[in-house]
Amino acid sequence: MGKILVKGGLPLRGRVKISGAKNASLALLCAAIMAKNKIVLENVPNISDIRVMIEVINSIGASASWESQETLQIVPPQKLHAGAPFHLVKKLRASNLLLGPMLARFGQATIALPGGCNIGVRPMDLHFKGLIGLGASLSLEHGCVCGSTDNRLQGASIYLDFPSVGATENIMMAACLAKGQTLIENAAKEPEIVDLSNFLNAMGAKVRGAGTDVIKISGVDSLEGGIRFPVIPDRIEAGTFMVAAAATGGDVTIENMIPAHVQPLSAKLREANAGVIEGGDTLRVFVEGPLKPIDIKTMPYPGFPTDMQSQLMAMLSVVPGTSVLVENIFENRFMVADELKRMGARIKVEGRMAVIEGVEALEGTHVKATDLRAGAALIVAGLIASGETEICNVTYIDRGYHNLEEKLRSLGAIISRK
Ligand code: EPZ
C-alpha cells in the first residue's frame, strides 16, 4: 500500500498550481458515453480514481485514453458491451453515475451495487427515485442494479429529499435524452453540478438552472458531442493546500483555481485569523498571528464542504482553545480523529460532533489513512507535528491527489514516499 514520510515544523511558502477536479471529471466521463462523437476532456487529473473510471467506461464499450498528461479522449460506445463489473465498481463508487447515462442512451444498464464505504452507508435511494420517476424499471439482482426502459425515458418533476450530488448528476444526465421536460427540485448546487451542466449543454443538451435549487432539463433526441471541454479546477485540492498553508504558519499562493468555489473555507480561515487574499484565478493564504479556534458545521454547497472537514480537524488540533466540528453529511467521517489522537491531539467524538481541545504540539508517529480526505488530513498533521510522521495506506491519497508530495516539496515541505 506504500507509505509517506513527513518531517514537521516547516512553514509552507511559495506558489502551487492546482489540478483539475476529480469529482467533476468523474461525472463528465460518465456523461461522455451519451455523445455520438468523440469527446476530449482537458485539465483531467491523472489520479487513480480517474484511471479506474477509464477502465469502467471502456469495460462497457467506450474507448477512452490519455491524449497527453491531463487530456483524455473518449470515443463513446455505439452499443453496450456489458455492465459495469463489480471488481471495478467496488474500487470506485462513482461508477454509479453511469446508471443514468446508460439508461438514457441505450435503454438498459447493469451496474454492480457499489456498497458502502468507510465514511458511510451511502445509499442510492434518491438516484433510484429519480430514474424511476423518469420511467426506468430498476431491479436488484445478484448485487447489481439492473435498469431498463421499454421506450424512451419521459421527463418528470422530481423532488430530492436531500440535495444529493450524485443523484442530481444521475437524474440530470438521464433527463437530457428523455422525452419532454424534467424539473429537479432541491437539487445539489455544488460547482461540479454546474460544470456537468455546462458540459452537457456543450454536447447539445438543454439544461438550465444548475447551481440553484431547481434544474430544468428539456430533453433532446441526441447529443452530438465532438467537443473539447476543460474541467474546472479541484476546489478540495485547493482547500487542502489552503489549510496546509494556514496550519504551518506559511504563505502560499494557489494558482489555477476558482476563489468563488472555496468561499466557505476562506471565510472560516479568516475567522481563524489566517489571511486570505483572492485574485482572478489565484488565492493567497498567509498567517501573521496566532490562529483562533473556530466551529464548523458541514453542509451541502454553498455550506462548508464535508470533504474539507478532516483537514480542518488536523489544523485545529494545535490551535489553543476549543473548536467544535459537526459533520452533517456523512455518518462516519471522524475516523481521522483516532489517528490524530495517536499524535497527541485531544479530540472527543460524540456522534456527529467532534470537540477539539488545542494542544501545544502534535508528535510525529506511525498513522494510517482510512479514507481519501483523512489521508490528506494526516499529511497536514505531519507537516505541523514535531519529528517524523509515517502514513500508511497512501493509495487512499493517490485516489484524489495528483503529485501531492511533489507539490508540497515545491513549497518547502520535507516529504517523501517509500
Ligand atoms: C459526492 O459524493 C462526492 N463524490 C463526495 O466526495 C462528496 O463528499 C459528496 O458528494 C458530498 O459533497 C463524487 O462526486 C464522486 P451525496 P455523493 O449523494 O454524490 C446521502 C471525495 O472525498 N444520500 O451528496 O455520493 C448520503 O448517504 C468524495 O471526493 C442518500 O441518502 O454524495 C450522504 O449522507 C467523498 N441517498 C449524503 O446524502 C442517496 O440516494 C450526501 O451524499 C444519495 C445520497
mmCIF file of C-alpha atoms in Angstrom, residues 109-307:
data_model
loop_
_atom_site.group_PDB
_atom_site.id
_atom_site.type_symbol
_atom_site.label_atom_id
_atom_site.label_comp_id
_atom_site.label_asym_id
_atom_site.label_seq_id
_atom_site.Cartn_x
_atom_site.Cartn_y
_atom_site.Cartn_z
ATOM 1 C CA ALA A 109 -27.994 -0.543 -17.554
ATOM 2 C CA THR A 110 -26.325 -3.050 -15.276
ATOM 3 C CA ILE A 111 -24.146 -1.634 -12.530
ATOM 4 C CA ALA A 112 -22.748 -3.608 -9.627
ATOM 5 C CA LEU A 113 -24.044 -2.007 -6.425
ATOM 6 C CA PRO A 114 -21.070 -0.018 -5.054
ATOM 7 C CA GLY A 115 -21.878 -0.905 -1.461
ATOM 8 C CA GLY A 116 -20.981 1.382 1.427
ATOM 9 C CA CYS A 117 -17.571 2.784 2.150
ATOM 10 C CA ASN A 118 -15.740 3.778 5.300
ATOM 11 C CA ILE A 119 -17.319 7.227 5.584
ATOM 12 C CA GLY A 120 -20.890 5.985 5.496
ATOM 13 C CA VAL A 121 -23.575 3.682 4.129
ATOM 14 C CA ARG A 122 -24.060 5.888 1.051
ATOM 15 C CA PRO A 123 -27.405 4.555 -0.203
ATOM 16 C CA MET A 124 -28.697 5.205 -3.731
ATOM 17 C CA ASP A 125 -32.419 5.580 -2.933
ATOM 18 C CA LEU A 126 -32.547 9.134 -4.335
ATOM 19 C CA HIS A 127 -30.816 8.057 -7.555
ATOM 20 C CA PHE A 128 -33.413 5.273 -7.926
ATOM 21 C CA LYS A 129 -36.349 7.555 -7.067
ATOM 22 C CA GLY A 130 -35.338 9.975 -9.822
ATOM 23 C CA LEU A 131 -34.658 7.393 -12.519
ATOM 24 C CA ILE A 132 -37.900 5.521 -11.776
ATOM 25 C CA GLY A 133 -39.637 8.905 -11.940
ATOM 26 C CA LEU A 134 -38.275 9.239 -15.486
ATOM 27 C CA GLY A 135 -39.828 5.895 -16.387
ATOM 28 C CA ALA A 136 -36.976 3.444 -15.833
ATOM 29 C CA SER A 137 -37.618 -0.019 -14.371
ATOM 30 C CA LEU A 138 -34.963 -0.916 -11.796
ATOM 31 C CA SER A 139 -34.333 -4.213 -10.032
ATOM 32 C CA LEU A 140 -31.602 -5.534 -7.722
ATOM 33 C CA GLU A 141 -30.206 -8.831 -8.981
ATOM 34 C CA HIS A 142 -27.128 -10.640 -7.618
ATOM 35 C CA GLY A 143 -25.646 -7.471 -6.141
ATOM 36 C CA CYS A 144 -26.256 -5.436 -9.260
ATOM 37 C CA VAL A 145 -28.797 -2.766 -10.062
ATOM 38 C CA CYS A 146 -30.360 -3.628 -13.425
ATOM 39 C CA GLY A 147 -32.290 -0.943 -15.255
ATOM 40 C CA SER A 148 -34.298 -0.853 -18.451
ATOM 41 C CA THR A 149 -36.778 1.335 -20.296
ATOM 42 C CA ASP A 150 -39.376 -0.108 -22.683
ATOM 43 C CA ASN A 151 -39.348 3.132 -24.642
ATOM 44 C CA ARG A 152 -37.579 6.436 -24.228
ATOM 45 C CA LEU A 153 -37.342 7.968 -20.734
ATOM 46 C CA GLN A 154 -40.096 10.515 -20.055
ATOM 47 C CA GLY A 155 -39.475 13.934 -18.470
ATOM 48 C CA ALA A 156 -40.885 14.356 -14.934
ATOM 49 C CA SER A 157 -40.767 16.556 -11.829
ATOM 50 C CA ILE A 158 -38.504 15.054 -9.189
ATOM 51 C CA TYR A 159 -38.073 16.347 -5.647
ATOM 52 C CA LEU A 160 -34.871 15.267 -3.872
ATOM 53 C CA ASP A 161 -35.389 14.659 -0.131
ATOM 54 C CA PHE A 162 -31.707 15.617 0.249
ATOM 55 C CA PRO A 163 -29.632 17.663 -2.260
ATOM 56 C CA SER A 164 -27.543 14.625 -3.188
ATOM 57 C CA VAL A 165 -24.682 15.434 -5.580
ATOM 58 C CA GLY A 166 -24.671 12.021 -7.239
ATOM 59 C CA ALA A 167 -28.440 11.746 -7.520
ATOM 60 C CA THR A 168 -28.659 15.227 -9.047
ATOM 61 C CA GLU A 169 -25.974 14.259 -11.582
ATOM 62 C CA ASN A 170 -27.519 10.893 -12.486
ATOM 63 C CA ILE A 171 -31.008 12.376 -12.975
ATOM 64 C CA MET A 172 -29.715 15.427 -14.882
ATOM 65 C CA MET A 173 -27.778 13.239 -17.327
ATOM 66 C CA ALA A 174 -30.670 10.816 -17.859
ATOM 67 C CA ALA A 175 -33.156 13.681 -18.379
ATOM 68 C CA CYS A 176 -31.048 15.162 -21.225
ATOM 69 C CA LEU A 177 -32.245 12.413 -23.592
ATOM 70 C CA ALA A 178 -35.724 11.937 -22.070
ATOM 71 C CA LYS A 179 -38.833 12.995 -23.968
ATOM 72 C CA GLY A 180 -40.161 16.296 -22.630
ATOM 73 C CA GLN A 181 -39.168 18.442 -19.685
ATOM 74 C CA THR A 182 -37.716 17.420 -16.328
ATOM 75 C CA LEU A 183 -37.579 19.502 -13.150
ATOM 76 C CA ILE A 184 -35.182 18.536 -10.381
ATOM 77 C CA GLU A 185 -36.182 20.312 -7.169
ATOM 78 C CA ASN A 186 -33.972 20.608 -4.073
ATOM 79 C CA ALA A 187 -31.072 19.855 -6.425
ATOM 80 C CA ALA A 188 -27.438 19.884 -5.286
ATOM 81 C CA LYS A 189 -25.686 23.202 -6.091
ATOM 82 C CA GLU A 190 -22.011 22.163 -5.988
ATOM 83 C CA PRO A 191 -19.665 23.666 -8.651
ATOM 84 C CA GLU A 192 -19.282 20.159 -10.084
ATOM 85 C CA ILE A 193 -23.024 20.193 -10.888
ATOM 86 C CA VAL A 194 -22.607 23.446 -12.811
ATOM 87 C CA ASP A 195 -19.564 22.065 -14.655
ATOM 88 C CA LEU A 196 -21.536 18.954 -15.648
ATOM 89 C CA SER A 197 -24.420 21.134 -16.861
ATOM 90 C CA ASN A 198 -22.029 23.256 -18.952
ATOM 91 C CA PHE A 199 -20.511 20.090 -20.428
ATOM 92 C CA LEU A 200 -23.919 18.577 -21.261
ATOM 93 C CA ASN A 201 -25.026 21.825 -22.930
ATOM 94 C CA ALA A 202 -21.773 21.958 -24.916
ATOM 95 C CA MET A 203 -22.642 18.458 -26.186
ATOM 96 C CA GLY A 204 -26.077 19.730 -27.295
ATOM 97 C CA ALA A 205 -28.261 19.294 -24.201
ATOM 98 C CA LYS A 206 -30.692 21.881 -22.813
ATOM 99 C CA VAL A 207 -30.031 22.216 -19.071
ATOM 100 C CA ARG A 208 -30.957 25.388 -17.182
ATOM 101 C CA GLY A 209 -30.640 26.432 -13.536
ATOM 102 C CA ALA A 210 -27.651 24.313 -12.448
ATOM 103 C CA GLY A 211 -26.205 25.869 -9.305
ATOM 104 C CA THR A 212 -29.678 26.716 -7.988
ATOM 105 C CA ASP A 213 -32.243 24.576 -6.152
ATOM 106 C CA VAL A 214 -34.227 23.942 -9.334
ATOM 107 C CA ILE A 215 -32.703 22.490 -12.508
ATOM 108 C CA LYS A 216 -34.837 22.370 -15.668
ATOM 109 C CA ILE A 217 -33.873 19.978 -18.466
ATOM 110 C CA SER A 218 -35.597 19.911 -21.869
ATOM 111 C CA GLY A 219 -34.916 16.519 -23.450
ATOM 112 C CA VAL A 220 -33.275 16.327 -26.884
ATOM 113 C CA ASP A 221 -33.110 13.413 -29.323
ATOM 114 C CA SER A 222 -29.343 13.022 -29.254
ATOM 115 C CA LEU A 223 -26.113 14.604 -28.002
ATOM 116 C CA GLU A 224 -23.691 15.317 -30.826
ATOM 117 C CA GLY A 225 -20.526 15.651 -28.767
ATOM 118 C CA GLY A 226 -17.423 16.193 -30.922
ATOM 119 C CA ILE A 227 -16.153 18.868 -28.470
ATOM 120 C CA ARG A 228 -13.126 19.732 -26.339
ATOM 121 C CA PHE A 229 -14.016 20.718 -22.776
ATOM 122 C CA PRO A 230 -11.776 21.897 -19.875
ATOM 123 C CA VAL A 231 -12.642 20.536 -16.425
ATOM 124 C CA ILE A 232 -12.854 23.061 -13.563
ATOM 125 C CA PRO A 233 -10.002 23.134 -11.002
ATOM 126 C CA ASP A 234 -10.317 20.925 -7.923
ATOM 127 C CA ARG A 235 -11.694 23.059 -5.085
ATOM 128 C CA ILE A 236 -10.915 20.378 -2.490
ATOM 129 C CA GLU A 237 -7.283 20.067 -3.573
ATOM 130 C CA ALA A 238 -7.116 23.879 -3.431
ATOM 131 C CA GLY A 239 -8.719 23.804 0.019
ATOM 132 C CA THR A 240 -6.251 21.197 1.224
ATOM 133 C CA PHE A 241 -3.335 23.484 0.306
ATOM 134 C CA MET A 242 -5.113 26.462 1.911
ATOM 135 C CA VAL A 243 -5.410 24.575 5.198
ATOM 136 C CA ALA A 244 -1.825 23.285 4.994
ATOM 137 C CA ALA A 245 -0.573 26.852 4.456
ATOM 138 C CA ALA A 246 -2.540 28.179 7.446
ATOM 139 C CA ALA A 247 -1.694 25.204 9.677
ATOM 140 C CA THR A 248 2.081 25.529 9.055
ATOM 141 C CA GLY A 249 2.026 29.327 9.543
ATOM 142 C CA GLY A 250 3.188 29.759 5.969
ATOM 143 C CA ASP A 251 2.417 31.967 2.972
ATOM 144 C CA VAL A 252 1.175 30.141 -0.132
ATOM 145 C CA THR A 253 -0.345 31.391 -3.378
ATOM 146 C CA ILE A 254 -2.551 28.827 -5.067
ATOM 147 C CA GLU A 255 -2.819 29.087 -8.849
ATOM 148 C CA ASN A 256 -5.278 27.715 -11.449
ATOM 149 C CA MET A 257 -8.212 27.759 -9.034
ATOM 150 C CA ILE A 258 -11.592 29.483 -8.709
ATOM 151 C CA PRO A 259 -11.752 31.523 -5.445
ATOM 152 C CA ALA A 260 -15.568 31.586 -5.512
ATOM 153 C CA HIS A 261 -15.608 27.778 -5.208
ATOM 154 C CA VAL A 262 -13.775 27.861 -1.854
ATOM 155 C CA GLN A 263 -15.581 30.820 -0.255
ATOM 156 C CA PRO A 264 -16.995 28.767 2.670
ATOM 157 C CA LEU A 265 -13.448 27.681 3.564
ATOM 158 C CA SER A 266 -11.929 31.139 3.016
ATOM 159 C CA ALA A 267 -14.498 32.587 5.425
ATOM 160 C CA LYS A 268 -13.605 30.014 8.084
ATOM 161 C CA LEU A 269 -9.852 30.519 7.686
ATOM 162 C CA ARG A 270 -10.326 34.288 8.078
ATOM 163 C CA GLU A 271 -12.410 33.591 11.218
ATOM 164 C CA ALA A 272 -9.447 31.552 12.476
ATOM 165 C CA ASN A 273 -7.231 34.647 11.979
ATOM 166 C CA ALA A 274 -5.498 33.480 8.805
ATOM 167 C CA GLY A 275 -5.095 35.932 5.919
ATOM 168 C CA VAL A 276 -6.873 35.075 2.658
ATOM 169 C CA ILE A 277 -6.483 37.291 -0.431
ATOM 170 C CA GLU A 278 -8.342 36.376 -3.616
ATOM 171 C CA GLY A 279 -7.068 37.023 -7.146
ATOM 172 C CA GLY A 280 -8.658 36.184 -10.516
ATOM 173 C CA ASP A 281 -7.637 32.537 -10.642
ATOM 174 C CA THR A 282 -5.357 32.617 -7.594
ATOM 175 C CA LEU A 283 -5.746 32.790 -3.832
ATOM 176 C CA ARG A 284 -3.109 33.600 -1.228
ATOM 177 C CA VAL A 285 -3.209 32.202 2.330
ATOM 178 C CA PHE A 286 -0.834 33.554 4.971
ATOM 179 C CA VAL A 287 -0.541 33.786 8.763
ATOM 180 C CA GLU A 288 0.574 36.863 10.690
ATOM 181 C CA GLY A 289 -0.573 35.998 14.199
ATOM 182 C CA PRO A 290 -1.778 33.038 16.278
ATOM 183 C CA LEU A 291 -4.724 31.077 14.851
ATOM 184 C CA LYS A 292 -8.000 31.098 16.783
ATOM 185 C CA PRO A 293 -10.393 28.202 17.492
ATOM 186 C CA ILE A 294 -13.497 28.020 15.264
ATOM 187 C CA ASP A 295 -16.688 25.989 14.966
ATOM 188 C CA ILE A 296 -17.596 24.206 11.699
ATOM 189 C CA LYS A 297 -20.846 22.606 10.526
ATOM 190 C CA THR A 298 -20.566 20.703 7.225
ATOM 191 C CA MET A 299 -23.486 21.383 4.868
ATOM 192 C CA PRO A 300 -24.373 20.943 1.195
ATOM 193 C CA TYR A 301 -22.830 23.637 -1.033
ATOM 194 C CA PRO A 302 -22.598 26.594 -0.516
ATOM 195 C CA GLY A 303 -22.190 25.472 3.095
ATOM 196 C CA PHE A 304 -18.865 24.249 4.487
ATOM 197 C CA PRO A 305 -17.736 21.191 2.445
ATOM 198 C CA THR A 306 -17.605 17.817 4.190
ATOM 199 C CA ASP A 307 -14.532 16.981 2.075
#
